mmCIF file of C-alpha atoms in Angstrom:
data_model
loop_
_atom_site.group_PDB
_atom_site.id
_atom_site.type_symbol
_atom_site.label_atom_id
_atom_site.label_comp_id
_atom_site.label_asym_id
_atom_site.label_seq_id
_atom_site.Cartn_x
_atom_site.Cartn_y
_atom_site.Cartn_z
ATOM 1 C CA MET A 17 0.000 0.000 0.000
ATOM 2 C CA ASP A 18 1.376 3.401 -1.049
ATOM 3 C CA ALA A 19 2.200 5.465 2.048
ATOM 4 C CA ASP A 20 0.931 8.655 0.397
ATOM 5 C CA ARG A 21 -2.037 7.651 -1.711
ATOM 6 C CA ASN A 22 -4.571 10.340 -0.960
ATOM 7 C CA LEU A 23 -8.149 9.264 -1.588
ATOM 8 C CA TRP A 24 -9.278 12.834 -2.080
ATOM 9 C CA ARG A 25 -6.803 13.396 -4.912
ATOM 10 C CA ASP A 26 -7.887 10.150 -6.551
ATOM 11 C CA SER A 27 -11.635 10.771 -6.273
ATOM 12 C CA ALA A 28 -12.129 14.547 -6.598
ATOM 13 C CA GLN A 29 -14.660 15.453 -9.268
ATOM 14 C CA GLU A 30 -13.614 19.110 -9.155
ATOM 15 C CA THR A 31 -10.458 19.936 -11.063
ATOM 16 C CA PHE A 32 -8.638 23.237 -11.037
ATOM 17 C CA ASP A 33 -5.510 23.954 -13.029
ATOM 18 C CA ALA A 34 -3.611 27.060 -11.974
ATOM 19 C CA ALA A 35 -0.486 28.259 -13.724
ATOM 20 C CA ALA A 36 2.548 29.589 -11.872
ATOM 21 C CA PHE A 37 2.685 33.349 -11.398
ATOM 22 C CA THR A 38 5.095 35.240 -13.650
ATOM 23 C CA GLY A 39 5.700 38.904 -14.339
ATOM 24 C CA ASP A 40 4.391 41.847 -12.351
ATOM 25 C CA ALA A 41 0.947 42.600 -10.945
ATOM 26 C CA SER A 42 -0.740 45.295 -8.886
ATOM 27 C CA VAL A 43 -3.843 44.301 -6.925
ATOM 28 C CA ASP A 44 -6.059 45.235 -4.000
ATOM 29 C CA LEU A 45 -5.535 41.967 -2.120
ATOM 30 C CA CYS A 46 -2.788 39.364 -2.321
ATOM 31 C CA ILE A 47 -3.428 36.050 -0.572
ATOM 32 C CA LEU A 48 -0.803 33.478 0.364
ATOM 33 C CA GLY A 49 -2.251 29.979 0.598
ATOM 34 C CA GLY A 50 -4.764 28.081 -1.503
ATOM 35 C CA GLY A 51 -6.745 26.179 1.113
ATOM 36 C CA PHE A 52 -10.205 26.770 2.583
ATOM 37 C CA THR A 53 -9.270 30.106 4.176
ATOM 38 C CA GLY A 54 -7.417 31.589 1.225
ATOM 39 C CA CYS A 55 -9.925 30.447 -1.389
ATOM 40 C CA SER A 56 -12.895 31.593 0.697
ATOM 41 C CA ALA A 57 -11.251 35.003 1.111
ATOM 42 C CA ALA A 58 -10.473 35.208 -2.608
ATOM 43 C CA LEU A 59 -14.067 34.406 -3.512
ATOM 44 C CA GLN A 60 -15.495 36.943 -1.070
ATOM 45 C CA ALA A 61 -13.138 39.722 -2.163
ATOM 46 C CA ALA A 62 -13.677 39.036 -5.867
ATOM 47 C CA GLN A 63 -17.440 39.092 -5.384
ATOM 48 C CA GLU A 64 -17.069 42.513 -3.768
ATOM 49 C CA GLY A 65 -15.294 43.792 -6.871
ATOM 50 C CA ALA A 66 -11.721 43.834 -5.543
ATOM 51 C CA SER A 67 -8.760 42.785 -7.638
ATOM 52 C CA VAL A 68 -7.390 39.610 -6.055
ATOM 53 C CA LEU A 69 -4.297 37.504 -6.629
ATOM 54 C CA LEU A 70 -3.770 34.235 -4.735
ATOM 55 C CA LEU A 71 -0.371 32.542 -4.558
ATOM 56 C CA GLU A 72 -0.141 28.867 -3.604
ATOM 57 C CA ALA A 73 3.293 27.287 -3.211
ATOM 58 C CA GLU A 74 2.100 23.831 -4.307
ATOM 59 C CA THR A 75 -1.358 23.073 -5.722
ATOM 60 C CA ILE A 76 -4.798 24.207 -4.570
ATOM 61 C CA GLY A 77 -5.716 22.221 -1.456
ATOM 62 C CA HIS A 78 -2.235 20.710 -1.148
ATOM 63 C CA GLY A 79 -2.062 21.268 2.631
ATOM 64 C CA GLY A 80 -4.545 20.429 5.350
ATOM 65 C CA SER A 81 -7.538 21.317 3.170
ATOM 66 C CA GLY A 82 -6.797 18.430 0.827
ATOM 67 C CA ARG A 83 -5.906 15.993 3.618
ATOM 68 C CA ASN A 84 -8.889 16.732 5.852
ATOM 69 C CA VAL A 85 -11.363 14.204 7.259
ATOM 70 C CA GLY A 86 -14.148 16.161 5.582
ATOM 71 C CA LEU A 87 -16.407 16.762 8.594
ATOM 72 C CA VAL A 88 -18.250 20.077 8.305
ATOM 73 C CA ASN A 89 -18.709 20.758 12.013
ATOM 74 C CA ALA A 90 -20.512 23.561 13.807
ATOM 75 C CA GLY A 91 -18.265 25.324 16.286
ATOM 76 C CA LEU A 92 -14.799 24.508 17.546
ATOM 77 C CA TRP A 93 -13.429 21.430 19.260
ATOM 78 C CA LEU A 94 -13.918 23.336 22.536
ATOM 79 C CA PRO A 95 -17.443 23.466 23.994
ATOM 80 C CA PRO A 96 -19.079 26.922 23.904
ATOM 81 C CA ARG A 97 -18.524 27.809 27.572
ATOM 82 C CA ASP A 98 -14.810 27.082 27.281
ATOM 83 C CA VAL A 99 -14.627 29.409 24.277
ATOM 84 C CA CYS A 100 -16.241 32.173 26.324
ATOM 85 C CA ALA A 101 -13.945 31.467 29.276
ATOM 86 C CA ALA A 102 -10.917 31.888 27.009
ATOM 87 C CA LEU A 103 -12.090 34.963 25.072
ATOM 88 C CA GLY A 104 -14.508 36.686 27.407
ATOM 89 C CA GLN A 105 -18.286 36.431 27.195
ATOM 90 C CA ALA A 106 -18.949 38.971 24.434
ATOM 91 C CA GLN A 107 -16.203 37.816 22.083
ATOM 92 C CA GLY A 108 -16.875 34.166 22.871
ATOM 93 C CA ASP A 109 -20.568 34.554 22.107
ATOM 94 C CA ARG A 110 -19.668 36.242 18.817
ATOM 95 C CA LEU A 111 -17.319 33.472 17.736
ATOM 96 C CA ASN A 112 -19.666 30.706 18.879
ATOM 97 C CA ALA A 113 -22.555 32.224 16.915
ATOM 98 C CA ALA A 114 -20.486 32.671 13.757
ATOM 99 C CA LEU A 115 -19.157 29.113 13.814
ATOM 100 C CA ALA A 116 -22.536 27.628 14.732
ATOM 101 C CA ALA A 117 -23.675 28.980 11.362
ATOM 102 C CA ALA A 118 -20.540 27.762 9.548
ATOM 103 C CA PRO A 119 -22.049 24.554 8.090
ATOM 104 C CA ALA A 120 -24.915 26.560 6.609
ATOM 105 C CA GLN A 121 -22.391 28.921 4.996
ATOM 106 C CA VAL A 122 -20.365 26.010 3.609
ATOM 107 C CA PHE A 123 -23.355 24.193 2.152
ATOM 108 C CA THR A 124 -24.776 27.425 0.727
ATOM 109 C CA LEU A 125 -21.501 28.051 -1.107
ATOM 110 C CA ILE A 126 -21.582 24.479 -2.407
ATOM 111 C CA ASP A 127 -25.120 24.955 -3.734
ATOM 112 C CA THR A 128 -24.549 28.453 -5.097
ATOM 113 C CA HIS A 129 -21.408 27.552 -7.018
ATOM 114 C CA ALA A 130 -22.380 23.967 -7.890
ATOM 115 C CA ILE A 131 -19.277 22.541 -6.221
ATOM 116 C CA ALA A 132 -19.044 18.794 -6.887
ATOM 117 C CA CYS A 133 -17.748 17.713 -3.473
ATOM 118 C CA GLU A 134 -20.096 14.913 -2.372
ATOM 119 C CA PRO A 135 -22.005 17.032 0.174
ATOM 120 C CA ILE A 136 -24.063 15.055 2.677
ATOM 121 C CA ARG A 137 -25.900 17.055 5.318
ATOM 122 C CA GLU A 138 -27.076 14.345 7.673
ATOM 123 C CA GLY A 139 -25.213 15.646 10.692
ATOM 124 C CA THR A 140 -22.240 14.326 12.623
ATOM 125 C CA LEU A 141 -21.991 11.934 15.549
ATOM 126 C CA HIS A 142 -19.557 12.689 18.367
ATOM 127 C CA CYS A 143 -19.195 9.177 19.748
ATOM 128 C CA ALA A 144 -18.386 8.255 23.337
ATOM 129 C CA HIS A 145 -15.379 5.943 23.494
ATOM 130 C CA SER A 146 -16.176 5.057 27.121
ATOM 131 C CA THR A 147 -18.699 5.733 29.876
ATOM 132 C CA ASN A 148 -16.601 8.717 30.930
ATOM 133 C CA GLY A 149 -16.696 9.906 27.333
ATOM 134 C CA PHE A 150 -20.485 9.845 27.484
ATOM 135 C CA LYS A 151 -20.388 12.143 30.522
ATOM 136 C CA ASP A 152 -18.431 14.619 28.427
ATOM 137 C CA LEU A 153 -21.080 14.403 25.721
ATOM 138 C CA GLN A 154 -23.819 15.060 28.283
ATOM 139 C CA ALA A 155 -22.094 18.298 29.297
ATOM 140 C CA ARG A 156 -21.674 19.333 25.667
ATOM 141 C CA PHE A 157 -25.324 18.521 24.982
ATOM 142 C CA GLU A 158 -26.464 20.734 27.853
ATOM 143 C CA GLN A 159 -24.357 23.655 26.639
ATOM 144 C CA GLN A 160 -25.425 23.349 23.017
ATOM 145 C CA SER A 161 -29.096 22.876 23.913
ATOM 146 C CA ALA A 162 -29.013 26.015 26.032
ATOM 147 C CA LEU A 163 -27.920 27.896 22.911
ATOM 148 C CA GLY A 164 -30.769 26.422 20.866
ATOM 149 C CA ALA A 165 -28.590 24.118 18.778
ATOM 150 C CA PRO A 166 -30.364 21.184 17.059
ATOM 151 C CA VAL A 167 -28.448 18.487 18.941
ATOM 152 C CA THR A 168 -29.663 15.122 20.209
ATOM 153 C CA LEU A 169 -28.013 12.962 22.864
ATOM 154 C CA LEU A 170 -28.200 9.273 21.936
ATOM 155 C CA ASP A 171 -27.810 6.515 24.493
ATOM 156 C CA ALA A 172 -25.620 3.496 23.772
ATOM 157 C CA ASP A 173 -28.380 1.481 22.055
ATOM 158 C CA ALA A 174 -29.461 4.347 19.811
ATOM 159 C CA ALA A 175 -25.864 5.253 18.961
ATOM 160 C CA ARG A 176 -25.056 1.657 18.063
ATOM 161 C CA ARG A 177 -28.016 1.496 15.715
ATOM 162 C CA ARG A 178 -27.027 4.822 14.180
ATOM 163 C CA THR A 179 -23.372 3.890 13.635
ATOM 164 C CA GLY A 180 -23.620 0.153 13.058
ATOM 165 C CA SER A 181 -20.961 -0.375 15.738
ATOM 166 C CA ASN A 182 -21.430 -2.042 19.108
ATOM 167 C CA MET A 183 -18.303 -0.359 20.459
ATOM 168 C CA VAL A 184 -19.728 3.130 21.035
ATOM 169 C CA HIS A 185 -21.172 4.117 24.418
ATOM 170 C CA GLY A 186 -23.491 6.852 23.169
ATOM 171 C CA ALA A 187 -23.252 9.808 20.795
ATOM 172 C CA LEU A 188 -24.129 13.463 20.328
ATOM 173 C CA HIS A 189 -25.818 14.125 16.990
ATOM 174 C CA ASP A 190 -25.521 17.620 15.525
ATOM 175 C CA ALA A 191 -28.053 18.150 12.754
ATOM 176 C CA ARG A 192 -26.296 21.299 11.472
ATOM 177 C CA ALA A 193 -23.227 19.410 10.333
ATOM 178 C CA GLY A 194 -22.329 17.029 7.521
ATOM 179 C CA THR A 195 -19.551 15.677 5.328
ATOM 180 C CA ILE A 196 -17.864 16.708 2.087
ATOM 181 C CA GLN A 197 -14.997 15.675 -0.159
ATOM 182 C CA PRO A 198 -12.625 18.320 1.210
ATOM 183 C CA LEU A 199 -10.151 18.663 -1.657
ATOM 184 C CA ALA A 200 -12.992 18.994 -4.158
ATOM 185 C CA TYR A 201 -14.507 21.719 -1.965
ATOM 186 C CA ALA A 202 -11.239 23.675 -1.884
ATOM 187 C CA ARG A 203 -10.888 23.370 -5.661
ATOM 188 C CA GLY A 204 -14.506 24.414 -6.111
ATOM 189 C CA LEU A 205 -13.952 27.551 -4.039
ATOM 190 C CA ALA A 206 -10.908 28.375 -6.168
ATOM 191 C CA ARG A 207 -12.903 27.836 -9.364
ATOM 192 C CA ALA A 208 -15.703 30.069 -8.117
ATOM 193 C CA ALA A 209 -13.213 32.775 -7.110
ATOM 194 C CA ALA A 210 -11.594 32.634 -10.547
ATOM 195 C CA GLN A 211 -14.993 32.865 -12.232
ATOM 196 C CA HIS A 212 -15.548 36.097 -10.301
ATOM 197 C CA GLY A 213 -12.250 37.523 -11.482
ATOM 198 C CA ALA A 214 -9.675 36.414 -8.902
ATOM 199 C CA ARG A 215 -6.295 35.388 -10.263
ATOM 200 C CA ILE A 216 -5.300 32.023 -8.783
ATOM 201 C CA HIS A 217 -1.716 30.782 -9.176
ATOM 202 C CA ALA A 218 -0.240 27.459 -8.043
ATOM 203 C CA HIS A 219 3.438 26.457 -7.879
ATOM 204 C CA SER A 220 4.218 30.023 -6.820
ATOM 205 C CA PRO A 221 6.021 30.065 -3.464
ATOM 206 C CA VAL A 222 6.618 33.495 -1.974
ATOM 207 C CA ILE A 223 10.247 34.312 -1.247
ATOM 208 C CA SER A 224 9.888 37.620 0.577
ATOM 209 C CA LEU A 225 7.280 40.092 1.752
ATOM 210 C CA ALA A 226 7.696 43.722 2.785
ATOM 211 C CA HIS A 227 5.494 46.742 3.433
ATOM 212 C CA ASN A 228 6.932 49.967 2.015
ATOM 213 C CA GLY A 229 4.529 52.316 3.789
ATOM 214 C CA SER A 230 1.842 52.294 1.134
ATOM 215 C CA ASP A 231 1.923 48.825 -0.450
ATOM 216 C CA TRP A 232 2.994 45.271 0.184
ATOM 217 C CA ILE A 233 5.738 44.040 -2.127
ATOM 218 C CA VAL A 234 5.479 40.290 -2.618
ATOM 219 C CA ASN A 235 8.378 38.565 -4.350
ATOM 220 C CA THR A 236 8.132 35.135 -5.928
ATOM 221 C CA SER A 237 10.809 33.321 -7.901
ATOM 222 C CA GLN A 238 9.279 34.515 -11.173
ATOM 223 C CA GLY A 239 7.519 37.779 -10.421
ATOM 224 C CA ILE A 240 6.575 40.647 -8.145
ATOM 225 C CA VAL A 241 3.157 41.569 -6.785
ATOM 226 C CA LYS A 242 2.313 45.004 -5.417
ATOM 227 C CA SER A 243 -0.749 44.832 -3.190
ATOM 228 C CA LYS A 244 -2.618 47.218 -0.919
ATOM 229 C CA LEU A 245 -3.629 44.380 1.412
ATOM 230 C CA ILE A 246 -2.164 41.022 2.402
ATOM 231 C CA LEU A 247 -3.661 37.842 3.829
ATOM 232 C CA ILE A 248 -1.481 34.911 4.891
ATOM 233 C CA ALA A 249 -3.569 31.742 4.999
ATOM 234 C CA THR A 250 -0.925 29.019 5.040
ATOM 235 C CA ASN A 251 -1.743 27.657 8.523
ATOM 236 C CA ALA A 252 0.108 24.374 9.305
ATOM 237 C CA TYR A 253 1.858 24.415 5.919
ATOM 238 C CA HIS A 254 3.521 27.809 6.194
ATOM 239 C CA LYS A 255 6.945 27.909 4.567
ATOM 240 C CA PRO A 256 9.624 30.397 5.612
ATOM 241 C CA VAL A 257 9.086 33.773 3.949
ATOM 242 C CA LYS A 258 11.477 36.637 4.581
ATOM 243 C CA GLY A 259 9.517 39.477 6.163
ATOM 244 C CA ALA A 260 6.501 37.327 7.063
ATOM 245 C CA GLN A 261 7.029 35.731 10.448
ATOM 246 C CA VAL A 262 4.057 33.541 11.293
ATOM 247 C CA PRO A 263 4.186 32.234 14.881
ATOM 248 C CA SER A 264 4.781 28.563 15.464
ATOM 249 C CA THR A 265 1.974 26.412 16.821
ATOM 250 C CA THR A 266 1.951 22.809 17.961
ATOM 251 C CA PRO A 267 2.204 20.461 14.961
ATOM 252 C CA VAL A 268 -0.192 17.522 15.232
ATOM 253 C CA HIS A 269 -0.194 14.841 12.556
ATOM 254 C CA TYR A 270 -3.315 12.991 11.454
ATOM 255 C CA PHE A 271 -3.446 9.961 9.153
ATOM 256 C CA GLN A 272 -6.327 8.276 7.348
ATOM 257 C CA LEU A 273 -6.929 4.960 5.642
ATOM 258 C CA ALA A 274 -9.772 4.122 3.280
ATOM 259 C CA THR A 275 -11.082 0.692 2.374
ATOM 260 C CA ALA A 276 -12.101 -0.412 -1.069
ATOM 261 C CA PRO A 277 -15.758 0.437 -1.766
ATOM 262 C CA LEU A 278 -17.944 -1.800 0.375
ATOM 263 C CA GLY A 279 -20.597 -3.977 -1.170
ATOM 264 C CA HIS A 280 -24.152 -2.707 -0.949
ATOM 265 C CA ASN A 281 -25.123 -4.999 1.936
ATOM 266 C CA GLN A 282 -21.996 -4.174 3.938
ATOM 267 C CA ALA A 283 -22.277 -0.460 3.315
ATOM 268 C CA ALA A 284 -25.897 -0.458 4.472
ATOM 269 C CA GLN A 285 -24.786 -1.785 7.880
ATOM 270 C CA VAL A 286 -22.168 0.910 8.489
ATOM 271 C CA LEU A 287 -23.337 4.462 9.203
ATOM 272 C CA PRO A 288 -26.603 3.887 7.314
ATOM 273 C CA GLY A 289 -27.605 7.527 7.823
ATOM 274 C CA GLY A 290 -24.417 8.880 6.273
ATOM 275 C CA GLU A 291 -23.135 10.812 9.293
ATOM 276 C CA GLY A 292 -19.474 11.530 9.862
ATOM 277 C CA CYS A 293 -18.073 10.514 13.246
ATOM 278 C CA TRP A 294 -15.259 11.172 15.684
ATOM 279 C CA ASP A 295 -14.775 9.973 19.227
ATOM 280 C CA THR A 296 -14.129 11.433 22.663
ATOM 281 C CA GLY A 297 -10.700 9.852 23.104
ATOM 282 C CA THR A 298 -7.716 12.061 23.882
ATOM 283 C CA VAL A 299 -5.988 10.422 20.912
ATOM 284 C CA MET A 300 -8.961 10.958 18.629
ATOM 285 C CA THR A 301 -10.299 8.522 16.034
ATOM 286 C CA SER A 302 -12.641 9.454 13.174
ATOM 287 C CA PHE A 303 -14.709 7.311 10.827
ATOM 288 C CA ARG A 304 -17.036 8.036 7.914
ATOM 289 C CA LYS A 305 -17.990 6.813 4.435
ATOM 290 C CA ASP A 306 -17.561 8.521 1.099
ATOM 291 C CA GLN A 307 -19.965 8.594 -1.842
ATOM 292 C CA ALA A 308 -18.555 5.377 -3.313
ATOM 293 C CA GLY A 309 -19.085 3.470 -0.053
ATOM 294 C CA ARG A 310 -15.485 3.426 1.148
ATOM 295 C CA LEU A 311 -15.062 3.347 4.912
ATOM 296 C CA ILE A 312 -12.493 5.930 6.035
ATOM 297 C CA LEU A 313 -10.746 5.524 9.385
ATOM 298 C CA GLY A 314 -8.481 8.237 10.772
ATOM 299 C CA ALA A 315 -6.436 8.973 13.879
ATOM 300 C CA MET A 316 -3.667 11.132 15.258
ATOM 301 C CA GLY A 317 -0.109 10.124 14.369
ATOM 302 C CA LYS A 318 2.673 10.551 11.821
ATOM 303 C CA PRO A 319 2.752 8.382 8.711
ATOM 304 C CA ASP A 320 6.384 7.437 9.410
ATOM 305 C CA ALA A 321 5.253 4.496 11.512
ATOM 306 C CA LEU A 322 3.298 2.953 8.652
ATOM 307 C CA GLY A 323 3.427 -0.574 10.015
ATOM 308 C CA LEU A 324 2.270 0.502 13.470
ATOM 309 C CA HIS A 325 -0.618 2.662 12.264
ATOM 310 C CA ALA A 326 -1.757 0.255 9.556
ATOM 311 C CA ALA A 327 -1.783 -2.638 12.024
ATOM 312 C CA TRP A 328 -3.739 -0.516 14.509
ATOM 313 C CA ALA A 329 -6.240 0.439 11.810
ATOM 314 C CA ARG A 330 -6.814 -3.192 10.889
ATOM 315 C CA ARG A 331 -7.473 -4.111 14.543
ATOM 316 C CA MET A 332 -9.650 -1.059 15.069
ATOM 317 C CA LEU A 333 -11.708 -1.719 11.960
ATOM 318 C CA ALA A 334 -12.331 -5.300 13.093
ATOM 319 C CA ARG A 335 -13.499 -4.074 16.510
ATOM 320 C CA LEU A 336 -15.630 -1.197 15.262
ATOM 321 C CA PHE A 337 -17.222 -2.894 12.273
ATOM 322 C CA PRO A 338 -16.705 -6.679 12.259
ATOM 323 C CA GLN A 339 -19.373 -6.901 9.558
ATOM 324 C CA VAL A 340 -16.900 -5.289 7.146
ATOM 325 C CA GLY A 341 -14.618 -8.282 7.544
ATOM 326 C CA ASP A 342 -11.305 -8.108 5.728
ATOM 327 C CA ALA A 343 -12.095 -5.186 3.446
ATOM 328 C CA PRO A 344 -8.689 -4.122 2.126
ATOM 329 C CA PHE A 345 -7.305 -0.649 2.699
ATOM 330 C CA GLU A 346 -6.564 0.983 -0.656
ATOM 331 C CA HIS A 347 -5.568 4.492 0.417
ATOM 332 C CA PHE A 348 -3.321 5.823 3.167
ATOM 333 C CA TRP A 349 -2.490 9.514 3.584
ATOM 334 C CA SER A 350 -1.791 12.087 6.255
ATOM 335 C CA GLY A 351 -1.710 15.789 7.026
ATOM 336 C CA ARG A 352 -0.691 18.315 9.657
ATOM 337 C CA ILE A 353 -2.880 20.264 12.073
ATOM 338 C CA SER A 354 -1.890 23.642 13.516
ATOM 339 C CA MET A 355 -2.959 23.490 17.162
ATOM 340 C CA THR A 356 -2.934 26.507 19.464
ATOM 341 C CA SER A 357 -2.588 26.083 23.212
ATOM 342 C CA ASP A 358 -6.180 27.232 23.799
ATOM 343 C CA HIS A 359 -7.549 25.458 20.689
ATOM 344 C CA ILE A 360 -8.879 28.754 19.323
ATOM 345 C CA PRO A 361 -7.807 30.104 15.898
ATOM 346 C CA LYS A 362 -5.911 33.368 15.629
ATOM 347 C CA VAL A 363 -6.220 36.360 13.340
ATOM 348 C CA MET A 364 -2.949 38.263 13.680
ATOM 349 C CA ARG A 365 -2.289 41.736 12.317
ATOM 350 C CA MET A 366 0.761 41.924 10.047
ATOM 351 C CA GLY A 367 1.994 45.439 10.845
ATOM 352 C CA GLY A 368 0.727 46.877 7.597
ATOM 353 C CA PRO A 369 -2.855 46.353 6.415
ATOM 354 C CA GLY A 370 -3.050 42.584 6.502
ATOM 355 C CA TYR A 371 -3.649 39.471 8.571
ATOM 356 C CA ALA A 372 -2.186 36.027 9.147
ATOM 357 C CA ILE A 373 -4.782 33.397 10.071
ATOM 358 C CA PHE A 374 -3.754 30.143 11.718
ATOM 359 C CA GLY A 375 -4.435 27.592 14.436
ATOM 360 C CA TYR A 376 -7.687 25.809 13.555
ATOM 361 C CA SER A 377 -6.737 22.882 15.821
ATOM 362 C CA GLY A 378 -8.378 20.330 13.541
ATOM 363 C CA ARG A 379 -11.478 22.356 12.628
ATOM 364 C CA GLY A 380 -10.560 23.827 9.253
ATOM 365 C CA ILE A 381 -13.596 23.562 6.999
ATOM 366 C CA GLY A 382 -16.218 25.685 8.767
ATOM 367 C CA PRO A 383 -13.891 28.121 10.554
ATOM 368 C CA GLY A 384 -11.638 28.464 7.514
ATOM 369 C CA THR A 385 -14.577 29.294 5.273
ATOM 370 C CA VAL A 386 -16.120 31.751 7.742
ATOM 371 C CA ILE A 387 -12.950 33.477 8.933
ATOM 372 C CA GLY A 388 -11.461 33.671 5.437
ATOM 373 C CA ALA A 389 -14.505 35.449 4.048
ATOM 374 C CA ALA A 390 -14.745 37.685 7.130
ATOM 375 C CA ALA A 391 -11.061 38.648 6.861
ATOM 376 C CA ALA A 392 -11.574 39.699 3.246
ATOM 377 C CA LYS A 393 -14.496 41.917 4.281
ATOM 378 C CA ALA A 394 -12.526 43.425 7.165
ATOM 379 C CA LEU A 395 -9.477 44.189 5.022
ATOM 380 C CA LEU A 396 -11.421 45.712 2.146
ATOM 381 C CA SER A 397 -13.619 47.846 4.385
ATOM 382 C CA GLY A 398 -11.103 48.630 7.111
ATOM 383 C CA ASP A 399 -13.749 47.544 9.612
ATOM 384 C CA GLU A 400 -12.570 44.767 11.921
ATOM 385 C CA THR A 401 -16.049 44.215 13.351
ATOM 386 C CA HIS A 402 -16.615 41.954 10.338
ATOM 387 C CA LEU A 403 -14.316 39.424 12.024
ATOM 388 C CA PRO A 404 -15.918 36.822 14.317
ATOM 389 C CA LEU A 405 -13.085 37.249 16.835
ATOM 390 C CA ASP A 406 -10.775 40.098 17.775
ATOM 391 C CA PRO A 407 -7.452 40.212 15.901
ATOM 392 C CA VAL A 408 -4.219 40.183 17.889
ATOM 393 C CA ASP A 409 -1.028 42.156 17.295
ATOM 394 C CA GLY A 410 1.188 39.169 17.983
ATOM 395 C CA TYR A 411 1.142 35.607 19.221
ATOM 396 C CA ASP A 412 3.768 33.553 20.985
ATOM 397 C CA GLU A 413 3.575 29.964 22.125
ATOM 398 C CA ALA A 414 6.434 28.176 23.852
ATOM 399 C CA PHE A 415 7.608 24.575 23.498
ATOM 400 C CA THR A 416 5.548 23.841 20.386
ATOM 401 C CA ALA A 417 7.949 21.185 19.083
ATOM 402 C CA ILE A 418 7.970 19.413 22.464
ATOM 403 C CA LYS A 419 4.172 19.506 22.610
ATOM 404 C CA GLY A 420 4.036 18.009 19.119
ATOM 405 C CA GLN A 421 6.353 15.198 20.227
ATOM 406 C CA PHE A 422 4.097 14.561 23.206
ATOM 407 C CA TYR A 423 1.031 14.146 21.000
ATOM 408 C CA GLU A 424 2.952 11.832 18.678
ATOM 409 C CA MET A 425 4.191 9.692 21.580
ATOM 410 C CA ALA A 426 0.640 9.457 22.954
ATOM 411 C CA ALA A 427 -0.607 8.356 19.530
ATOM 412 C CA ARG A 428 2.066 5.691 19.174
ATOM 413 C CA ILE A 429 1.391 4.320 22.642
ATOM 414 C CA ALA A 430 -2.356 4.162 21.943
ATOM 415 C CA HIS A 431 -1.869 2.530 18.557
ATOM 416 C CA ALA A 432 0.632 0.006 19.820
ATOM 417 C CA GLY A 433 -2.154 -1.305 22.053
ATOM 418 C CA GLY A 434 -5.560 -2.504 21.067
ATOM 419 C CA GLY A 435 -7.090 0.870 20.253
ATOM 420 C CA ARG A 436 -9.512 2.818 22.382
ATOM 421 C CA LEU A 437 -13.202 2.458 21.605
ATOM 422 C CA GLY A 438 -14.765 0.033 24.033
#
């Protein structure tokens, strides 16, 4: 099995070819990064009539956006009260409200721009990996219900019927959420932005960035961009750029394996409602199906330990869904997550008129779409109240490499054993 065979690249119905940037250009907004955030910002700005140029060092969706699980969640990984405790009540309420509406914004964009990304809006299931995990779900249910969210707490029997697995101890269903083919979504956003006049360039790494008092000067290996505004949306895949210091965050690796398409009878027994799932374990596991009926299993960990993770996945699959039997894994890929210490994304001012956005902590689709579009509005208008959270002038986090090693060690220990659910 190829250690870097990405299902999303193999199955994406959306294609988007972007040439490398050459020559000189002068624009209103220059964006670095062609993932959910950058493409959402490009689309928003282009729709508002701004001249936009996006530079992606690799290909559209190359980073976390094209390696994502594909769960379109409402909110952050943190429960709402924890968000308010970290940001203050007013700002926390603002961010919670904006991200509660994120799935609706994502699916509206998909419908409006006819993005072929396998959208399924049947909700997600946050599954309890233990009885203690179910207590956590009860607390989350109470908080979300108090805010009027359409969530349902399922006991063990109901959750087992809903998932097709006897290993879950209950689940929290969120009707706002759903699943997509994430790389196809990123490409579809880029296509829509280009159709509205944005210039999208791949294979165009930025070498240096400087603000001369009136404009940003962006240098690539083959050209120069002069821009009034700048947005850095490279997140966990930021490459060194002279003059653009983006703070380090904790790197967390996440791998996924996908089976061959299941037969009709098998597929009908696994997640029959089409929800996407993740569990309450500290070393998280996710599972979902795609449109072709493949079962996709994911977990924290680097792909370096291919034998360890693949063996764990085989054991875990047998425990979760014994009815699937020996369905072979045909795809194995991984990506990086940018995790902040408080698990809340950051919008950081760049000195001149611009922002760097980073730190989604594993929640890139909804927050990236919402914050990217909001950042474009804020930059073009000069009004930061468009942002769902207050921007910061700087950010510093200590011991990020050590924290990343801790997460990796925890993942390897968990995967060397029998797994976690049950």
